[in-house]
Structure formats: structure tokens, C-alpha cells
PDB file of C-alpha atoms in Angstrom:
ATOM      1  CA  UNK A 173     146.973 155.824 147.038  1.00 47.00           C
ATOM      2  CA  UNK A 174     147.435 152.974 144.501  1.00 48.00           C
ATOM      3  CA  UNK A 175     144.945 150.189 144.748  1.00 49.00           C
ATOM      4  CA  UNK A 176     146.316 146.687 144.887  1.00 51.00           C
ATOM      5  CA  UNK A 177     145.841 144.791 141.672  1.00 50.00           C
ATOM      6  CA  UNK A 178     143.352 142.029 142.067  1.00 47.00           C
ATOM      7  CA  UNK A 179     143.985 138.546 140.869  1.00 49.00           C
ATOM      8  CA  UNK A 180     141.281 138.706 138.151  1.00 51.00           C
ATOM      9  CA  UNK A 181     142.746 141.827 136.574  1.00 53.00           C
ATOM     10  CA  UNK A 182     146.179 140.238 136.441  1.00 52.00           C
ATOM     11  CA  UNK A 183     144.797 137.179 134.648  1.00 52.00           C
ATOM     12  CA  UNK A 184     142.936 139.313 132.111  1.00 45.00           C
ATOM     13  CA  UNK A 185     146.018 141.373 131.361  1.00 52.00           C
ATOM     14  CA  UNK A 186     148.157 138.254 130.949  1.00 51.00           C
ATOM     15  CA  UNK A 187     145.569 136.765 128.602  1.00 51.00           C
ATOM     16  CA  UNK A 188     145.505 139.897 126.434  1.00 46.00           C
ATOM     17  CA  UNK A 189     149.285 140.033 126.380  1.00 52.00           C
ATOM     18  CA  UNK A 190     149.418 136.345 125.427  1.00 52.00           C
ATOM     19  CA  UNK A 191     146.980 136.884 122.551  1.00 51.00           C
ATOM     20  CA  UNK A 192     149.089 139.752 121.266  1.00 47.00           C
ATOM     21  CA  UNK A 193     152.196 137.591 121.467  1.00 52.00           C
ATOM     22  CA  UNK A 194     150.423 134.805 119.597  1.00 52.00           C
ATOM     23  CA  UNK A 195     149.279 137.193 116.852  1.00 51.00           C
ATOM     24  CA  UNK A 196     152.776 138.593 116.560  1.00 50.00           C
ATOM     25  CA  UNK A 197     154.222 135.096 116.357  1.00 53.00           C
ATOM     26  CA  UNK A 198     151.640 133.996 113.763  1.00 52.00           C
ATOM     27  CA  UNK A 199     152.324 137.095 111.661  1.00 52.00           C
ATOM     28  CA  UNK A 200     156.041 136.374 111.762  1.00 51.00           C
ATOM     29  CA  UNK A 201     155.434 132.779 110.749  1.00 54.00           C
ATOM     30  CA  UNK A 202     153.248 133.855 107.811  1.00 49.00           C
ATOM     31  CA  UNK A 203     155.889 136.329 106.622  1.00 52.00           C
ATOM     32  CA  UNK A 204     158.584 133.694 106.985  1.00 52.00           C
ATOM     33  CA  UNK A 205     156.469 131.129 105.097  1.00 53.00           C
ATOM     34  CA  UNK A 206     155.793 133.628 102.295  1.00 53.00           C
ATOM     35  CA  UNK A 207     159.484 134.416 102.021  1.00 52.00           C
ATOM     36  CA  UNK A 208     160.381 130.733 101.878  1.00 48.00           C
ATOM     37  CA  UNK A 209     157.671 130.090  99.269  1.00 55.00           C
ATOM     38  CA  UNK A 210     158.908 132.963  97.117  1.00 53.00           C
ATOM     39  CA  UNK A 211     162.427 131.680  97.464  1.00 51.00           C
ATOM     40  CA  UNK A 212     161.360 128.199  96.362  1.00 50.00           C
ATOM     41  CA  UNK A 213     159.335 129.633  93.469  1.00 51.00           C
ATOM     42  CA  UNK A 214     162.255 131.766  92.354  1.00 53.00           C
ATOM     43  CA  UNK A 215     164.680 128.872  92.541  1.00 50.00           C
ATOM     44  CA  UNK A 216     162.292 126.564  90.667  1.00 50.00           C
ATOM     45  CA  UNK A 217     161.826 129.041  87.793  1.00 49.00           C
ATOM     46  CA  UNK A 218     165.563 129.418  87.476  1.00 53.00           C
ATOM     47  CA  UNK A 219     166.219 125.700  87.646  1.00 53.00           C
ATOM     48  CA  UNK A 220     167.316 123.708  84.544  1.00 53.00           C
ATOM     49  CA  UNK A 221     164.125 121.639  84.721  1.00 54.00           C
ATOM     50  CA  UNK A 222     161.960 124.752  84.406  1.00 50.00           C
ATOM     51  CA  UNK A 223     164.076 126.037  81.529  1.00 50.00           C
ATOM     52  CA  UNK A 224     163.616 122.755  79.678  1.00 51.00           C
ATOM     53  CA  UNK A 225     159.850 122.957  80.091  1.00 50.00           C
ATOM     54  CA  UNK A 226     159.672 126.504  78.729  1.00 51.00           C
ATOM     55  CA  UNK A 227     162.313 125.960  76.039  1.00 53.00           C
ATOM     56  CA  UNK A 228     162.337 122.225  75.236  1.00 54.00           C
ATOM     57  CA  UNK A 229     165.481 120.852  73.709  1.00 52.00           C
ATOM     58  CA  UNK A 230     165.359 119.124  70.298  1.00 45.00           C
ATOM     59  CA  UNK A 231     166.437 115.905  71.964  1.00 40.00           C
ATOM     60  CA  UNK A 232     163.330 115.996  74.172  1.00 44.00           C
ATOM     61  CA  UNK A 233     161.269 114.966  71.142  1.00 41.00           C
ATOM     62  CA  UNK A 234     163.136 111.678  71.101  1.00 38.00           C
ATOM     63  CA  UNK A 235     162.464 110.981  74.767  1.00 42.00           C
ATOM     64  CA  UNK A 236     159.034 109.349  75.297  1.00 41.00           C
ATOM     65  CA  UNK A 237     158.894 110.747  78.842  1.00 43.00           C
ATOM     66  CA  UNK A 238     158.833 114.309  77.543  1.00 41.00           C
ATOM     67  CA  UNK A 239     156.133 113.767  74.915  1.00 40.00           C
ATOM     68  CA  UNK A 240     152.786 115.406  75.602  1.00 47.00           C
ATOM     69  CA  UNK A 241     150.140 112.731  74.969  1.00 44.00           C
ATOM     70  CA  UNK A 242     147.712 115.456  73.890  1.00 44.00           C
ATOM     71  CA  UNK A 243     150.240 117.282  71.704  1.00 47.00           C
ATOM     72  CA  UNK A 244     150.537 117.417  67.944  1.00 45.00           C
ATOM     73  CA  UNK A 245     153.071 114.609  67.813  1.00 46.00           C
ATOM     74  CA  UNK A 246     150.522 112.188  69.256  1.00 45.00           C
ATOM     75  CA  UNK A 247     148.366 112.415  66.147  1.00 58.00           C
ATOM     76  CA  UNK A 248     148.424 109.379  63.905  1.00 65.00           C
ATOM     77  CA  UNK A 249     150.653 109.938  60.850  1.00 72.00           C
ATOM     78  CA  UNK A 250     149.131 109.951  57.384  1.00 84.00           C
ATOM     79  CA  UNK A 251     149.364 106.878  55.189  1.00 88.00           C
ATOM     80  CA  UNK A 252     152.148 108.411  53.102  1.00 94.00           C
ATOM     81  CA  UNK A 253     154.108 109.553  56.169  1.00 92.00           C
ATOM     82  CA  UNK A 254     153.822 106.093  57.694  1.00 93.00           C
ATOM     83  CA  UNK A 255     155.046 104.412  54.499  1.00 94.00           C
ATOM     84  CA  UNK A 256     157.910 106.891  54.155  1.00 92.00           C
ATOM     85  CA  UNK A 257     159.026 106.423  57.758  1.00 91.00           C
ATOM     86  CA  UNK A 258     159.111 102.650  57.271  1.00 92.00           C
ATOM     87  CA  UNK A 259     161.290 102.934  54.157  1.00 91.00           C
ATOM     88  CA  UNK A 260     158.457 102.180  51.744  1.00 92.00           C
ATOM     89  CA  UNK A 261     159.587 104.988  49.422  1.00 94.00           C
ATOM     90  CA  UNK A 262     162.919 103.857  47.883  1.00 95.00           C
ATOM     91  CA  UNK A 263     164.542 107.286  47.965  1.00 94.00           C
ATOM     92  CA  UNK A 264     165.750 109.800  50.475  1.00 91.00           C
ATOM     93  CA  UNK A 265     165.927 113.563  50.604  1.00 92.00           C
ATOM     94  CA  UNK A 266     169.333 115.151  50.140  1.00 92.00           C
ATOM     95  CA  UNK A 267     169.563 118.704  51.469  1.00 87.00           C
ATOM     96  CA  UNK A 268     171.579 121.006  49.241  1.00 82.00           C
ATOM     97  CA  UNK A 269     172.877 124.507  49.819  1.00 77.00           C
ATOM     98  CA  UNK A 270     170.684 125.874  47.022  1.00 79.00           C
ATOM     99  CA  UNK A 271     167.987 123.257  46.477  1.00 87.00           C
ATOM    100  CA  UNK A 272     167.057 119.776  47.605  1.00 89.00           C
ATOM    101  CA  UNK A 273     167.163 116.602  45.528  1.00 93.00           C
ATOM    102  CA  UNK A 274     166.185 112.961  45.777  1.00 96.00           C
ATOM    103  CA  UNK A 275     168.630 110.100  45.916  1.00 95.00           C
ATOM    104  CA  UNK A 276     167.102 106.816  44.795  1.00 97.00           C
ATOM    105  CA  UNK A 277     168.194 103.509  46.295  1.00 94.00           C
ATOM    106  CA  UNK A 278     168.135 102.030  42.800  1.00 94.00           C
ATOM    107  CA  UNK A 279     167.641 103.533  39.317  1.00 95.00           C
ATOM    108  CA  UNK A 280     164.004 104.747  39.009  1.00 95.00           C
ATOM    109  CA  UNK A 281     163.591 102.931  35.677  1.00 94.00           C
ATOM    110  CA  UNK A 282     164.056  99.655  37.518  1.00 95.00           C
ATOM    111  CA  UNK A 283     161.344 100.382  40.086  1.00 95.00           C
ATOM    112  CA  UNK A 284     157.773  99.060  39.713  1.00 95.00           C
ATOM    113  CA  UNK A 285     155.193 101.787  39.202  1.00 97.00           C
ATOM    114  CA  UNK A 286     152.605  99.760  41.081  1.00 96.00           C
ATOM    115  CA  UNK A 287     152.132 100.846  43.804  1.00 95.00           C
ATOM    116  CA  UNK A 288     154.970 103.419  43.987  1.00 97.00           C
ATOM    117  CA  UNK A 289     153.482 105.943  41.544  1.00 97.00           C
ATOM    118  CA  UNK A 290     150.104 105.795  43.298  1.00 97.00           C
ATOM    119  CA  UNK A 291     151.729 106.171  46.716  1.00 97.00           C
ATOM    120  CA  UNK A 292     153.624 109.256  45.532  1.00 97.00           C
ATOM    121  CA  UNK A 293     150.391 110.689  44.124  1.00 97.00           C
ATOM    122  CA  UNK A 294     148.734 110.196  47.505  1.00 96.00           C
ATOM    123  CA  UNK A 295     151.614 112.106  49.075  1.00 97.00           C
ATOM    124  CA  UNK A 296     150.701 115.193  47.032  1.00 97.00           C
ATOM    125  CA  UNK A 297     148.093 115.946  49.694  1.00 97.00           C
ATOM    126  CA  UNK A 298     150.741 116.216  52.401  1.00 96.00           C
ATOM    127  CA  UNK A 299     151.343 119.650  53.922  1.00 95.00           C
ATOM    128  CA  UNK A 300     154.565 119.055  55.863  1.00 94.00           C
ATOM    129  CA  UNK A 301     158.204 118.805  54.905  1.00 91.00           C
ATOM    130  CA  UNK A 302     159.806 116.531  53.747  1.00 93.00           C
ATOM    131  CA  UNK A 303     156.703 114.696  52.527  1.00 96.00           C
ATOM    132  CA  UNK A 304     155.648 117.544  50.231  1.00 96.00           C
ATOM    133  CA  UNK A 305     158.962 117.566  48.391  1.00 96.00           C
ATOM    134  CA  UNK A 306     159.442 113.800  48.276  1.00 96.00           C
ATOM    135  CA  UNK A 307     155.983 113.152  46.816  1.00 97.00           C
ATOM    136  CA  UNK A 308     156.117 116.000  44.284  1.00 97.00           C
ATOM    137  CA  UNK A 309     159.650 115.350  43.056  1.00 97.00           C
ATOM    138  CA  UNK A 310     159.335 111.572  43.227  1.00 97.00           C
ATOM    139  CA  UNK A 311     156.174 111.618  41.086  1.00 98.00           C
ATOM    140  CA  UNK A 312     157.836 113.859  38.505  1.00 97.00           C
ATOM    141  CA  UNK A 313     161.078 111.864  38.292  1.00 97.00           C
ATOM    142  CA  UNK A 314     159.314 108.530  38.067  1.00 97.00           C
ATOM    143  CA  UNK A 315     157.337 109.698  35.027  1.00 98.00           C
ATOM    144  CA  UNK A 316     160.559 110.713  33.267  1.00 97.00           C
ATOM    145  CA  UNK A 317     162.034 107.210  33.115  1.00 97.00           C
ATOM    146  CA  UNK A 318     162.172 105.163  29.952  1.00 94.00           C
ATOM    147  CA  UNK A 319     159.068 103.041  29.480  1.00 96.00           C
ATOM    148  CA  UNK A 320     156.942 105.258  31.751  1.00 97.00           C
ATOM    149  CA  UNK A 321     153.912 105.337  29.372  1.00 97.00           C
ATOM    150  CA  UNK A 322     153.553 101.562  29.346  1.00 97.00           C
ATOM    151  CA  UNK A 323     153.797 101.469  33.138  1.00 97.00           C
ATOM    152  CA  UNK A 324     151.538 104.450  33.882  1.00 98.00           C
ATOM    153  CA  UNK A 325     148.579 103.854  31.543  1.00 98.00           C
ATOM    154  CA  UNK A 326     147.333 100.674  33.317  1.00 98.00           C
ATOM    155  CA  UNK A 327     147.329 102.609  36.602  1.00 98.00           C
ATOM    156  CA  UNK A 328     145.093 105.462  35.400  1.00 98.00           C
ATOM    157  CA  UNK A 329     141.839 104.086  36.931  1.00 97.00           C
ATOM    158  CA  UNK A 330     143.550 104.150  40.343  1.00 97.00           C
ATOM    159  CA  UNK A 331     145.590 107.312  39.784  1.00 97.00           C
ATOM    160  CA  UNK A 332     142.751 109.610  38.761  1.00 97.00           C
ATOM    161  CA  UNK A 333     140.783 109.438  42.059  1.00 97.00           C
ATOM    162  CA  UNK A 334     144.005 110.196  43.942  1.00 97.00           C
ATOM    163  CA  UNK A 335     144.792 113.213  41.758  1.00 97.00           C
ATOM    164  CA  UNK A 336     141.201 114.387  42.072  1.00 97.00           C
ATOM    165  CA  UNK A 337     141.548 114.362  45.863  1.00 96.00           C
ATOM    166  CA  UNK A 338     144.504 116.738  45.525  1.00 97.00           C
ATOM    167  CA  UNK A 339     142.633 118.999  43.085  1.00 97.00           C
ATOM    168  CA  UNK A 340     139.642 119.402  45.424  1.00 96.00           C
ATOM    169  CA  UNK A 341     141.833 119.984  48.480  1.00 96.00           C
ATOM    170  CA  UNK A 342     141.254 123.266  50.343  1.00 94.00           C
ATOM    171  CA  UNK A 343     144.989 123.928  50.643  1.00 96.00           C
ATOM    172  CA  UNK A 344     146.172 126.034  47.691  1.00 97.00           C
ATOM    173  CA  UNK A 345     149.635 124.476  47.602  1.00 97.00           C
ATOM    174  CA  UNK A 346     148.156 120.985  47.536  1.00 97.00           C
ATOM    175  CA  UNK A 347     145.982 122.008  44.591  1.00 97.00           C
ATOM    176  CA  UNK A 348     148.991 123.399  42.737  1.00 97.00           C
ATOM    177  CA  UNK A 349     150.945 120.183  43.260  1.00 98.00           C
ATOM    178  CA  UNK A 350     147.982 118.166  42.007  1.00 98.00           C
ATOM    179  CA  UNK A 351     147.627 120.412  38.963  1.00 98.00           C
ATOM    180  CA  UNK A 352     151.309 120.087  38.052  1.00 98.00           C
ATOM    181  CA  UNK A 353     151.165 116.321  38.529  1.00 98.00           C
ATOM    182  CA  UNK A 354     148.143 116.119  36.220  1.00 98.00           C
ATOM    183  CA  UNK A 355     149.990 117.977  33.469  1.00 98.00           C
ATOM    184  CA  UNK A 356     153.070 115.774  33.925  1.00 98.00           C
ATOM    185  CA  UNK A 357     150.867 112.698  33.650  1.00 98.00           C
ATOM    186  CA  UNK A 358     149.200 113.981  30.467  1.00 98.00           C
ATOM    187  CA  UNK A 359     152.606 114.419  28.820  1.00 97.00           C
ATOM    188  CA  UNK A 360     153.356 110.744  29.451  1.00 98.00           C
ATOM    189  CA  UNK A 361     150.029 109.015  28.777  1.00 98.00           C
ATOM    190  CA  UNK A 362     148.683 111.380  26.093  1.00 97.00           C
ATOM    191  CA  UNK A 363     145.136 110.622  24.780  1.00 97.00           C
ATOM    192  CA  UNK A 364     144.800 107.727  27.231  1.00 97.00           C
ATOM    193  CA  UNK A 365     143.904 110.352  29.828  1.00 97.00           C
ATOM    194  CA  UNK A 366     140.835 111.527  27.897  1.00 97.00           C
ATOM    195  CA  UNK A 367     138.582 108.768  29.221  1.00 95.00           C
ATOM    196  CA  UNK A 368     139.236 109.997  32.780  1.00 96.00           C
ATOM    197  CA  UNK A 369     139.432 113.723  32.133  1.00 95.00           C
ATOM    198  CA  UNK A 370     135.780 114.484  32.876  1.00 93.00           C
ATOM    199  CA  UNK A 371     136.259 113.434  36.506  1.00 94.00           C
ATOM    200  CA  UNK A 372     138.833 116.196  37.031  1.00 96.00           C
ATOM    201  CA  UNK A 373     137.370 119.152  35.144  1.00 96.00           C
ATOM    202  CA  UNK A 374     134.777 120.154  37.736  1.00 94.00           C
ATOM    203  CA  UNK A 375     137.411 121.073  40.305  1.00 94.00           C
ATOM    204  CA  UNK A 376     139.441 122.881  37.639  1.00 96.00           C
ATOM    205  CA  UNK A 377     136.372 124.853  36.619  1.00 95.00           C
ATOM    206  CA  UNK A 378     135.844 126.035  40.204  1.00 95.00           C
ATOM    207  CA  UNK A 379     139.448 127.153  40.566  1.00 95.00           C
ATOM    208  CA  UNK A 380     139.221 128.910  37.217  1.00 94.00           C
ATOM    209  CA  UNK A 381     136.856 131.423  38.830  1.00 93.00           C
ATOM    210  CA  UNK A 382     139.556 132.420  41.268  1.00 95.00           C
ATOM    211  CA  UNK A 383     141.756 135.153  39.817  1.00 94.00           C
ATOM    212  CA  UNK A 384     144.811 133.716  41.522  1.00 95.00           C
ATOM    213  CA  UNK A 385     144.489 130.423  39.623  1.00 97.00           C
ATOM    214  CA  UNK A 386     142.980 131.559  36.339  1.00 96.00           C
ATOM    215  CA  UNK A 387     146.303 131.674  34.522  1.00 96.00           C
ATOM    216  CA  UNK A 388     147.809 128.371  35.816  1.00 97.00           C
ATOM    217  CA  UNK A 389     144.538 126.473  35.291  1.00 97.00           C
ATOM    218  CA  UNK A 390     144.133 127.852  31.766  1.00 96.00           C
ATOM    219  CA  UNK A 391     147.718 126.878  30.985  1.00 97.00           C
ATOM    220  CA  UNK A 392     147.089 123.380  32.345  1.00 97.00           C
ATOM    221  CA  UNK A 393     143.947 122.972  30.220  1.00 97.00           C
ATOM    222  CA  UNK A 394     145.872 123.992  27.119  1.00 96.00           C
ATOM    223  CA  UNK A 395     148.533 121.370  27.846  1.00 97.00           C
ATOM    224  CA  UNK A 396     145.845 118.751  28.428  1.00 97.00           C
ATOM    225  CA  UNK A 397     144.410 119.619  25.020  1.00 97.00           C
ATOM    226  CA  UNK A 398     147.851 119.606  23.424  1.00 96.00           C
ATOM    227  CA  UNK A 399     148.722 116.132  24.650  1.00 97.00           C
ATOM    228  CA  UNK A 400     145.193 114.719  24.475  1.00 96.00           C
ATOM    229  CA  UNK A 401     144.413 115.721  20.920  1.00 92.00           C
ATOM    230  CA  UNK A 402     141.090 116.774  19.427  1.00 88.00           C
ATOM    231  CA  UNK A 403     139.175 114.374  21.639  1.00 93.00           C
ATOM    232  CA  UNK A 404     140.290 116.204  24.770  1.00 96.00           C
ATOM    233  CA  UNK A 405     138.997 119.537  23.436  1.00 95.00           C
ATOM    234  CA  UNK A 406     135.447 118.216  23.203  1.00 95.00           C
ATOM    235  CA  UNK A 407     135.607 116.912  26.759  1.00 96.00           C
ATOM    236  CA  UNK A 408     137.031 120.175  28.128  1.00 96.00           C
ATOM    237  CA  UNK A 409     134.442 122.306  26.313  1.00 95.00           C
ATOM    238  CA  UNK A 410     131.621 120.118  27.628  1.00 94.00           C
ATOM    239  CA  UNK A 411     132.629 120.900  31.216  1.00 94.00           C
ATOM    240  CA  UNK A 412     134.124 124.383  30.750  1.00 96.00           C
ATOM    241  CA  UNK A 413     132.257 126.087  27.865  1.00 94.00           C
ATOM    242  CA  UNK A 414     134.267 129.297  28.250  1.00 93.00           C
ATOM    243  CA  UNK A 415     137.551 127.520  27.519  1.00 95.00           C
ATOM    244  CA  UNK A 416     139.348 128.867  24.470  1.00 91.00           C
ATOM    245  CA  UNK A 417     141.208 126.253  22.429  1.00 90.00           C
ATOM    246  CA  UNK A 418     144.894 126.623  21.670  1.00 86.00           C
ATOM    247  CA  UNK A 419     143.872 126.417  18.029  1.00 78.00           C
ATOM    248  CA  UNK A 420     141.893 129.673  18.237  1.00 63.00           C
TER     249      UNK A 420
END
């Protein structure tokens, strides 16, 4: 004979059933929320905005809103880069199919060497394009103009510290540009460079110990001797005793 169900048992069973229903409902809500979240995440990663963040467009660099304040572009530009961007260098870079060239706003022989030649020498320490090319080529072309010796010699006391900074630079390419510029300057000013030569030979002596630079440094020293005369040989030998004269 089946016993009648008491009121307390009925309440307990309803409570248990209600808890189960609540757990089932909560589980369904969690699954639904996860599905919606995944859907939103998937749609956001495939959105154009997400694509622009991962693969920024070149035009984004021109939009201040897209610039990262802690990124590389927030660093202050160098003195040469700042002058170049403001039009302080009267030439522009012309990209060619084989090689680049400079186009001057006016004939270089009409330009004042002070402070242009010194500014270009300071640019030899740059490590980014187009500053590396503009400074190197601009320095070379300016020294080729008629009357360059008379314009360059008075600037030697200010030029030498700038060239020395390039020669002691840790970047190998910067050193090479400084070395080439020094040789180009010696061709133009000749023995006038001898009074300043001792300030540059220490860095050349250190690079001479590196096998990679032994040949170019030796060649540069020989050209300094050639254009500086017998007086330059004594100065070079005093700082680099192992140097062999071109007259040997």
C-alpha cells in the first residue's frame, strides 16, 4: 500500500528540482555567453580596425592619432635631421633607377661654406636614409667647387672636432664615411690640415689594429701624407710608429 506523500517531502523534492533547473539554466547562460564572446572576438579580429593595428598602413604614420607616443617616431630627431627637414640643406635627394644623386637649389659654388660644410660633416654620423647619403654626397660635392680651398681652410678648427666624432663612432659605416671625408678634405686643404692631424690619428691607430680596416686606414694615411707633404709624415709617425711612408 503506497503511503501518502507528506507535505515536507513534496517541498524538499520541489526545492531539489528547482536547484537542478537553476543549474541547468546557469550552464546554458554560460555556454551562450561564451559563444557570444567568441563570436565578438572572431568578428573583432577580422574587422578592418584590427587589420590596421596588426598591419598599419603607410598613411597611418601621417595621422597623429595613430602614432604611438612611446614608439620610435616619438624620439627627438638629430640636429642634422631637424635642419634637413626644415629645408636648411639647399639640396634634395633624387632617386634614380641605378643610383641616387643630389639636386642643388642653386649652384654649389655660390653657396657659403659656413655653416653648410660643417652641417654636412655633422650629418656623417647619421645612420638612417636619406641623411646618410645627403651628408656624404653633399660634403664631397661641396669640396669639388671652384674656390673650395679658400672657403674650407678657415673652417678647419670647427671641422676637425666634427670629423673626429665620426672617426670615433662605434658604427663601422659612420667611421668609413668620416674616413673618406677626411681624405677628401686633405685633397682640398693640403698641408693646412697638418696642424690638426694629431687630433685624428689616435682613432685611426685603433682602427688600424682591426683587420677589416687595416687596408682602408693605411690607404687614407698615405693620401694624408701625399697631400700634406713631409710635415705630415713626421706627425703620422709620431702617433703611428709602424706606419710605412709612401716614399719607402
